[in-house]
PDB file of C-alpha atoms in Angstrom:
ATOM      1  CA  MET A  23      16.986  -7.155 -23.715  1.00 38.00           C
ATOM      2  CA  LYS A  24      15.786  -6.852 -20.109  1.00 45.00           C
ATOM      3  CA  ARG A  25      12.142  -7.859 -19.745  1.00 54.00           C
ATOM      4  CA  LYS A  26       9.842  -5.033 -18.693  1.00 75.00           C
ATOM      5  CA  GLN A  27       8.232  -5.657 -15.309  1.00 87.00           C
ATOM      6  CA  ILE A  28       4.479  -6.004 -15.116  1.00 96.00           C
ATOM      7  CA  GLU A  29       2.553  -4.006 -12.523  1.00 97.00           C
ATOM      8  CA  PRO A  30       2.093  -5.497  -9.025  1.00 98.00           C
ATOM      9  CA  LEU A  31      -1.539  -6.657  -9.194  1.00 98.00           C
ATOM     10  CA  GLU A  32      -0.964  -8.431 -12.492  1.00 98.00           C
ATOM     11  CA  MET A  33       2.179 -10.015 -11.055  1.00 97.00           C
ATOM     12  CA  LEU A  34       0.316 -11.214  -7.959  1.00 98.00           C
ATOM     13  CA  LEU A  35      -2.519 -12.645 -10.053  1.00 97.00           C
ATOM     14  CA  ARG A  36       0.085 -14.758 -11.816  1.00 96.00           C
ATOM     15  CA  LYS A  37       1.708 -15.840  -8.556  1.00 96.00           C
ATOM     16  CA  ILE A  38      -1.386 -16.452  -6.413  1.00 96.00           C
ATOM     17  CA  ARG A  39      -4.437 -18.380  -7.569  1.00 94.00           C
ATOM     18  CA  PHE A  40      -7.560 -16.299  -7.068  1.00 97.00           C
ATOM     19  CA  ASP A  41     -10.459 -18.345  -5.717  1.00 97.00           C
ATOM     20  CA  ILE A  42     -13.601 -16.364  -4.931  1.00 98.00           C
ATOM     21  CA  SER A  43     -15.017 -19.332  -3.004  1.00 97.00           C
ATOM     22  CA  GLU A  44     -12.365 -18.715  -0.306  1.00 98.00           C
ATOM     23  CA  ILE A  45     -14.106 -15.473   0.717  1.00 98.00           C
ATOM     24  CA  ASP A  46     -16.254 -15.528   3.838  1.00 98.00           C
ATOM     25  CA  LYS A  47     -16.980 -11.796   4.259  1.00 98.00           C
ATOM     26  CA  PHE A  48     -16.592  -8.833   1.934  1.00 98.00           C
ATOM     27  CA  VAL A  49     -17.381  -5.269   3.023  1.00 98.00           C
ATOM     28  CA  SER A  50     -16.618  -1.847   1.637  1.00 97.00           C
ATOM     29  CA  GLY A  51     -16.989   1.481   3.392  1.00 96.00           C
ATOM     30  CA  GLU A  52     -16.254   5.037   2.378  1.00 94.00           C
ATOM     31  CA  LYS A  53     -12.521   4.742   3.021  1.00 94.00           C
ATOM     32  CA  TYR A  54     -11.494   1.078   2.954  1.00 96.00           C
ATOM     33  CA  THR A  55     -12.514  -2.353   1.697  1.00 97.00           C
ATOM     34  CA  ALA A  56     -12.020  -5.516   3.751  1.00 97.00           C
ATOM     35  CA  ILE A  57     -12.076  -9.207   2.894  1.00 98.00           C
ATOM     36  CA  MET A  58     -12.173 -12.060   5.382  1.00 98.00           C
ATOM     37  CA  LEU A  59     -11.344 -15.491   4.020  1.00 98.00           C
ATOM     38  CA  LYS A  60     -12.933 -18.698   5.248  1.00 98.00           C
ATOM     39  CA  ASN A  61      -9.751 -19.355   7.231  1.00 97.00           C
ATOM     40  CA  LYS A  62     -10.641 -16.043   9.016  1.00 97.00           C
ATOM     41  CA  SER A  63      -7.603 -14.149   7.732  1.00 97.00           C
ATOM     42  CA  ILE A  64      -8.355 -10.472   6.945  1.00 97.00           C
ATOM     43  CA  GLY A  65      -6.918  -8.104   4.350  1.00 97.00           C
ATOM     44  CA  ILE A  66      -7.834  -4.527   3.502  1.00 97.00           C
ATOM     45  CA  CYS A  67      -7.262  -1.934   0.792  1.00 98.00           C
ATOM     46  CA  ALA A  68      -7.932   1.791   0.623  1.00 96.00           C
ATOM     47  CA  ASN A  69     -10.845   3.066  -1.469  1.00 93.00           C
ATOM     48  CA  VAL A  70     -11.456   5.964  -3.820  1.00 79.00           C
ATOM     49  CA  ASP A  71     -13.530   7.915  -1.246  1.00 84.00           C
ATOM     50  CA  ARG A  72     -16.554   5.762  -1.909  1.00 91.00           C
ATOM     51  CA  ALA A  73     -17.557   2.180  -1.275  1.00 94.00           C
ATOM     52  CA  ILE A  74     -16.856  -0.113  -4.200  1.00 96.00           C
ATOM     53  CA  ASN A  75     -19.476  -2.426  -5.722  1.00 96.00           C
ATOM     54  CA  ARG A  76     -20.415  -4.807  -2.888  1.00 95.00           C
ATOM     55  CA  ASN A  77     -21.938  -7.518  -5.095  1.00 96.00           C
ATOM     56  CA  LEU A  78     -19.438 -10.375  -4.729  1.00 97.00           C
ATOM     57  CA  SER A  79     -20.482 -11.934  -8.038  1.00 96.00           C
ATOM     58  CA  GLU A  80     -19.100  -8.810  -9.793  1.00 96.00           C
ATOM     59  CA  TYR A  81     -15.586 -10.103  -9.066  1.00 98.00           C
ATOM     60  CA  GLY A  82     -15.828 -13.662 -10.356  1.00 95.00           C
ATOM     61  CA  LYS A  83     -13.422 -12.715 -13.138  1.00 96.00           C
ATOM     62  CA  ILE A  84     -10.961  -9.990 -12.188  1.00 98.00           C
ATOM     63  CA  ASP A  85     -10.582  -7.128 -14.662  1.00 98.00           C
ATOM     64  CA  LEU A  86      -7.583  -4.982 -13.743  1.00 98.00           C
ATOM     65  CA  GLU A  87      -8.866  -2.174 -15.964  1.00 97.00           C
ATOM     66  CA  LYS A  88     -11.663  -1.581 -13.437  1.00 97.00           C
ATOM     67  CA  ILE A  89     -10.753   0.349 -10.288  1.00 96.00           C
ATOM     68  CA  ASP A  90     -13.265  -1.530  -8.109  1.00 97.00           C
ATOM     69  CA  HIS A  91     -11.687  -4.822  -9.189  1.00 98.00           C
ATOM     70  CA  ARG A  92      -8.216  -3.510  -8.400  1.00 98.00           C
ATOM     71  CA  ILE A  93      -9.238  -2.530  -4.866  1.00 98.00           C
ATOM     72  CA  PHE A  94     -11.044  -5.835  -4.331  1.00 98.00           C
ATOM     73  CA  ILE A  95      -8.157  -8.029  -5.484  1.00 98.00           C
ATOM     74  CA  ASN A  96      -5.635  -5.946  -3.515  1.00 98.00           C
ATOM     75  CA  ALA A  97      -7.633  -6.616  -0.334  1.00 98.00           C
ATOM     76  CA  TYR A  98      -7.878 -10.315  -1.257  1.00 98.00           C
ATOM     77  CA  PHE A  99      -4.117 -10.618  -1.723  1.00 98.00           C
ATOM     78  CA  ASN A 100      -3.531  -8.864   1.592  1.00 97.00           C
ATOM     79  CA  ALA A 101      -5.797 -11.384   3.319  1.00 97.00           C
ATOM     80  CA  LYS A 102      -3.671 -14.150   1.776  1.00 97.00           C
ATOM     81  CA  LEU A 103      -0.279 -12.553   2.450  1.00 96.00           C
ATOM     82  CA  ASN A 104      -0.222 -10.122   5.347  1.00 93.00           C
ATOM     83  CA  ASN A 105      -0.758 -12.392   8.319  1.00 88.00           C
ATOM     84  CA  LYS A 106       2.236 -14.713   7.954  1.00 82.00           C
ATOM     85  CA  GLU A 107       4.212 -15.573  11.076  1.00 71.00           C
ATOM     86  CA  ASN A 108       7.555 -14.786   9.404  1.00 69.00           C
ATOM     87  CA  LEU A 109       6.736 -11.083   9.010  1.00 83.00           C
ATOM     88  CA  ILE A 110       8.704  -8.812  11.324  1.00 83.00           C
ATOM     89  CA  GLY A 111       6.703  -6.306  13.355  1.00 84.00           C
ATOM     90  CA  GLU A 112       8.505  -2.991  13.063  1.00 83.00           C
ATOM     91  CA  ASP A 113       7.752   0.712  12.600  1.00 88.00           C
ATOM     92  CA  LEU A 114       9.307   2.602   9.672  1.00 94.00           C
ATOM     93  CA  LEU A 115      11.001   5.259  11.823  1.00 93.00           C
ATOM     94  CA  LYS A 116      12.505   2.667  14.169  1.00 92.00           C
ATOM     95  CA  VAL A 117      14.127   0.818  11.277  1.00 93.00           C
ATOM     96  CA  ILE A 118      15.224   3.562   8.878  1.00 95.00           C
ATOM     97  CA  ASP A 119      17.600   6.397   9.790  1.00 96.00           C
ATOM     98  CA  PHE A 120      16.221   9.264   7.719  1.00 97.00           C
ATOM     99  CA  PHE A 121      19.001  11.608   8.845  1.00 97.00           C
ATOM    100  CA  GLN A 122      21.237   9.879   6.259  1.00 97.00           C
ATOM    101  CA  TYR A 123      19.195  11.180   3.321  1.00 98.00           C
ATOM    102  CA  ARG A 124      19.348  14.605   1.694  1.00 97.00           C
ATOM    103  CA  ASN A 125      16.351  14.455  -0.656  1.00 98.00           C
ATOM    104  CA  ILE A 126      13.388  12.680   0.928  1.00 98.00           C
ATOM    105  CA  VAL A 127      10.153  12.502  -1.047  1.00 98.00           C
ATOM    106  CA  MET A 128       6.892  11.334   0.504  1.00 98.00           C
ATOM    107  CA  ILE A 129       4.076  10.188  -1.798  1.00 97.00           C
ATOM    108  CA  GLY A 130       0.973  10.175   0.377  1.00 94.00           C
ATOM    109  CA  ASN A 131       0.336  12.506   3.293  1.00 93.00           C
ATOM    110  CA  PHE A 132       1.259  10.300   6.255  1.00 93.00           C
ATOM    111  CA  HIS A 133       0.331  12.693   9.057  1.00 91.00           C
ATOM    112  CA  PRO A 134       2.030  10.785  11.945  1.00 93.00           C
ATOM    113  CA  ILE A 135       5.308  10.567  10.009  1.00 95.00           C
ATOM    114  CA  VAL A 136       5.120  14.230   9.000  1.00 95.00           C
ATOM    115  CA  ALA A 137       4.642  15.180  12.666  1.00 95.00           C
ATOM    116  CA  LYS A 138       7.647  13.086  13.731  1.00 96.00           C
ATOM    117  CA  PHE A 139       9.796  14.488  10.928  1.00 97.00           C
ATOM    118  CA  ASN A 140       8.914  18.018  12.026  1.00 96.00           C
ATOM    119  CA  LYS A 141       9.812  17.190  15.621  1.00 96.00           C
ATOM    120  CA  LEU A 142      13.161  15.690  14.558  1.00 96.00           C
ATOM    121  CA  GLY A 143      13.941  18.453  12.058  1.00 97.00           C
ATOM    122  CA  ILE A 144      13.900  16.093   9.077  1.00 97.00           C
ATOM    123  CA  LYS A 145      12.857  17.747   5.823  1.00 97.00           C
ATOM    124  CA  ALA A 146      10.755  15.969   3.197  1.00 97.00           C
ATOM    125  CA  THR A 147       8.936  17.037   0.055  1.00 97.00           C
ATOM    126  CA  ILE A 148       5.383  15.723   0.319  1.00 97.00           C
ATOM    127  CA  PHE A 149       2.818  15.034  -2.392  1.00 97.00           C
ATOM    128  CA  ASP A 150      -0.767  13.860  -2.079  1.00 93.00           C
ATOM    129  CA  LEU A 151      -3.516  13.646  -4.684  1.00 85.00           C
ATOM    130  CA  LYS A 152      -6.391  14.219  -2.268  1.00 77.00           C
ATOM    131  CA  SER A 153      -5.034  16.265   0.626  1.00 72.00           C
ATOM    132  CA  ASP A 154      -4.838  20.057   0.756  1.00 75.00           C
ATOM    133  CA  SER A 155      -2.435  20.525   3.678  1.00 81.00           C
ATOM    134  CA  PRO A 156      -0.448  23.774   3.280  1.00 87.00           C
ATOM    135  CA  TYR A 157       2.916  21.999   3.474  1.00 90.00           C
ATOM    136  CA  LEU A 158       2.238  19.892   0.350  1.00 94.00           C
ATOM    137  CA  THR A 159       4.112  20.480  -2.899  1.00 95.00           C
ATOM    138  CA  PRO A 160       1.991  20.792  -6.081  1.00 93.00           C
ATOM    139  CA  MET A 161       1.559  17.486  -7.920  1.00 93.00           C
ATOM    140  CA  PHE A 162       2.947  18.806 -11.215  1.00 94.00           C
ATOM    141  CA  LYS A 163       6.385  19.016  -9.560  1.00 96.00           C
ATOM    142  CA  GLN A 164       6.391  15.390  -8.419  1.00 96.00           C
ATOM    143  CA  LYS A 165       8.509  13.875 -11.206  1.00 96.00           C
ATOM    144  CA  ASP A 166      11.146  16.589 -10.897  1.00 97.00           C
ATOM    145  CA  PHE A 167      11.595  15.843  -7.195  1.00 98.00           C
ATOM    146  CA  LEU A 168      11.532  12.070  -7.748  1.00 98.00           C
ATOM    147  CA  ARG A 169      14.394  12.354 -10.253  1.00 97.00           C
ATOM    148  CA  ASN A 170      16.617  13.771  -7.480  1.00 97.00           C
ATOM    149  CA  ALA A 171      15.325  11.709  -4.544  1.00 98.00           C
ATOM    150  CA  ASP A 172      17.630   9.481  -2.523  1.00 97.00           C
ATOM    151  CA  SER A 173      14.708   8.043  -0.540  1.00 98.00           C
ATOM    152  CA  VAL A 174      10.968   7.805  -1.119  1.00 98.00           C
ATOM    153  CA  ILE A 175       8.212   6.961   1.334  1.00 98.00           C
ATOM    154  CA  LEU A 176       5.559   5.595  -0.990  1.00 98.00           C
ATOM    155  CA  THR A 177       1.926   4.922  -0.154  1.00 97.00           C
ATOM    156  CA  ALA A 178       0.714   1.497  -1.266  1.00 97.00           C
ATOM    157  CA  THR A 179      -2.473   3.085  -2.613  1.00 96.00           C
ATOM    158  CA  THR A 180      -0.381   3.779  -5.717  1.00 97.00           C
ATOM    159  CA  ILE A 181      -0.749   0.070  -6.504  1.00 98.00           C
ATOM    160  CA  TYR A 182      -4.513   0.106  -6.930  1.00 97.00           C
ATOM    161  CA  ASN A 183      -4.654   3.588  -8.524  1.00 95.00           C
ATOM    162  CA  LYS A 184      -2.093   2.594 -11.192  1.00 96.00           C
ATOM    163  CA  THR A 185       0.577   5.198 -10.399  1.00 96.00           C
ATOM    164  CA  PHE A 186       3.063   2.790  -8.762  1.00 98.00           C
ATOM    165  CA  MET A 187       5.063   1.920 -11.885  1.00 97.00           C
ATOM    166  CA  SER A 188       5.463   5.478 -13.155  1.00 97.00           C
ATOM    167  CA  ILE A 189       6.605   6.652  -9.709  1.00 98.00           C
ATOM    168  CA  ILE A 190       9.268   4.018  -9.138  1.00 97.00           C
ATOM    169  CA  GLU A 191      10.531   4.366 -12.711  1.00 97.00           C
ATOM    170  CA  SER A 192      11.013   8.112 -12.122  1.00 97.00           C
ATOM    171  CA  THR A 193      13.500   7.536  -9.291  1.00 98.00           C
ATOM    172  CA  PRO A 194      17.270   7.499  -9.854  1.00 97.00           C
ATOM    173  CA  GLU A 195      19.487   4.478  -9.415  1.00 94.00           C
ATOM    174  CA  ASN A 196      20.280   3.667  -5.768  1.00 91.00           C
ATOM    175  CA  CYS A 197      17.296   5.584  -4.432  1.00 97.00           C
ATOM    176  CA  GLU A 198      15.661   3.646  -1.584  1.00 97.00           C
ATOM    177  CA  ILE A 199      11.877   3.299  -1.670  1.00 98.00           C
ATOM    178  CA  PHE A 200       9.864   2.292   1.378  1.00 98.00           C
ATOM    179  CA  LEU A 201       6.399   1.000   0.447  1.00 98.00           C
ATOM    180  CA  LEU A 202       4.050   1.837   3.280  1.00 97.00           C
ATOM    181  CA  GLY A 203       0.499   1.473   4.516  1.00 95.00           C
ATOM    182  CA  PRO A 204      -2.194  -1.132   5.269  1.00 95.00           C
ATOM    183  CA  SER A 205      -2.807  -1.643   1.527  1.00 97.00           C
ATOM    184  CA  THR A 206       0.745  -3.036   1.102  1.00 97.00           C
ATOM    185  CA  PRO A 207       0.846  -6.647  -0.176  1.00 97.00           C
ATOM    186  CA  MET A 208       3.588  -8.360   1.830  1.00 96.00           C
ATOM    187  CA  HIS A 209       4.914 -10.568  -0.949  1.00 96.00           C
ATOM    188  CA  PRO A 210       8.695 -10.995  -1.484  1.00 94.00           C
ATOM    189  CA  GLU A 211       8.278 -10.349  -5.213  1.00 96.00           C
ATOM    190  CA  MET A 212       7.322  -6.752  -4.391  1.00 97.00           C
ATOM    191  CA  LEU A 213      10.962  -6.258  -3.370  1.00 96.00           C
ATOM    192  CA  ARG A 214      12.057  -6.975  -6.940  1.00 95.00           C
ATOM    193  CA  TYR A 215      10.585  -3.733  -8.224  1.00 97.00           C
ATOM    194  CA  ARG A 216      12.951  -0.878  -8.949  1.00 95.00           C
ATOM    195  CA  ASN A 217      14.515   0.571  -5.781  1.00 96.00           C
ATOM    196  CA  ILE A 218      11.959  -1.008  -3.388  1.00 97.00           C
ATOM    197  CA  SER A 219      13.955  -1.480  -0.178  1.00 96.00           C
ATOM    198  CA  HIS A 220      11.359  -2.410   2.469  1.00 96.00           C
ATOM    199  CA  LEU A 221       7.673  -3.246   2.697  1.00 96.00           C
ATOM    200  CA  PHE A 222       5.817  -1.868   5.716  1.00 96.00           C
ATOM    201  CA  GLY A 223       2.303  -3.276   5.985  1.00 95.00           C
ATOM    202  CA  THR A 224      -0.312  -4.292   8.536  1.00 95.00           C
ATOM    203  CA  SER A 225      -1.596  -7.625   9.784  1.00 94.00           C
ATOM    204  CA  PHE A 226      -4.880  -8.156  11.603  1.00 95.00           C
ATOM    205  CA  SER A 227      -6.103 -10.757  14.062  1.00 93.00           C
ATOM    206  CA  SER A 228      -8.133 -13.602  12.623  1.00 94.00           C
ATOM    207  CA  ASN A 229     -11.906 -13.343  12.700  1.00 96.00           C
ATOM    208  CA  ASP A 230     -11.913  -9.741  13.971  1.00 96.00           C
ATOM    209  CA  ILE A 231     -15.582  -8.944  13.373  1.00 97.00           C
ATOM    210  CA  ASP A 232     -15.200  -5.566  15.087  1.00 96.00           C
ATOM    211  CA  LEU A 233     -12.621  -4.589  12.461  1.00 97.00           C
ATOM    212  CA  ILE A 234     -14.952  -5.689   9.652  1.00 97.00           C
ATOM    213  CA  ASN A 235     -17.748  -3.558  11.115  1.00 97.00           C
ATOM    214  CA  ILE A 236     -15.456  -0.529  11.518  1.00 96.00           C
ATOM    215  CA  ILE A 237     -14.392  -0.746   7.864  1.00 96.00           C
ATOM    216  CA  GLU A 238     -18.003  -1.121   6.707  1.00 96.00           C
ATOM    217  CA  GLU A 239     -19.001   1.941   8.765  1.00 96.00           C
ATOM    218  CA  GLY A 240     -16.495   4.033   6.798  1.00 94.00           C
ATOM    219  CA  LYS A 241     -13.946   4.613   9.560  1.00 92.00           C
ATOM    220  CA  GLY A 242     -10.343   5.425   8.651  1.00 90.00           C
ATOM    221  CA  PRO A 243      -6.886   4.296   9.794  1.00 89.00           C
ATOM    222  CA  ARG A 244      -6.884   6.312  13.013  1.00 88.00           C
ATOM    223  CA  ILE A 245      -9.664   4.013  14.235  1.00 92.00           C
ATOM    224  CA  PHE A 246      -9.056   0.624  12.631  1.00 93.00           C
ATOM    225  CA  LEU A 247      -5.255   0.487  12.928  1.00 90.00           C
ATOM    226  CA  LYS A 248      -5.750  -0.101  16.665  1.00 92.00           C
ATOM    227  CA  HIS A 249      -6.852  -3.575  15.555  1.00 94.00           C
ATOM    228  CA  GLY A 250      -3.698  -4.159  13.520  1.00 93.00           C
ATOM    229  CA  LYS A 251      -0.017  -4.912  13.984  1.00 93.00           C
ATOM    230  CA  LYS A 252       2.746  -3.303  11.933  1.00 92.00           C
ATOM    231  CA  THR A 253       4.743  -5.686   9.778  1.00 93.00           C
ATOM    232  CA  MET A 254       7.931  -5.334   7.763  1.00 94.00           C
ATOM    233  CA  LEU A 255       9.618  -7.243   4.969  1.00 91.00           C
ATOM    234  CA  PRO A 256      13.148  -6.037   4.126  1.00 89.00           C
ATOM    235  CA  SER A 257      15.023  -6.670   0.886  1.00 83.00           C
ATOM    236  CA  LYS A 258      18.013  -8.108   2.729  1.00 69.00           C
TER     237      LYS A 258
END
């Protein structure tokens, strides 16, 4: 019998030793949480529209049943993983030819990608839990569209909010999933999950105090991504 895969944060906790003493700075704003390690490497993770508990001692023992802990440890892993020299710096639309797909599903309202798709005449069915854009499809239809998808652009926030596994398991065989966003942990084991084809994440310069301040002030990606560099990890 094939062993059932565990969810990403549990998998990473088994692969990477968590050491709270490695953390130099920990901030959380309205939209994102950031961790800087003592080696000055920075990782971030999206929030739940509020700052998480900012008492570092709260996270001495990680409890993956708690959403604040999930966001915290996701940011920690990204600080450990997302600034490696072997990561390729590439943009999703420069790497993937979306004209080859007939049934594109986007989980997460990536406004820049939507705008480019519209300009190119590429159609996609888009879902988002928190956005109310008129072009979104109602969430109750998500599984039906995933069952027929040949490609999925998937926000990495599904990792911390515990929807990642159910989404990927709803896709058909040979569907290609592109995991996207600054919350993406750039670990090769992420490519072992069902249909995950590429990881598209973000790396940040070491010791970027301006970035830390921007995150703490509650600014979003349109502001802080100017401090980052796009990274990619392909399955092949």
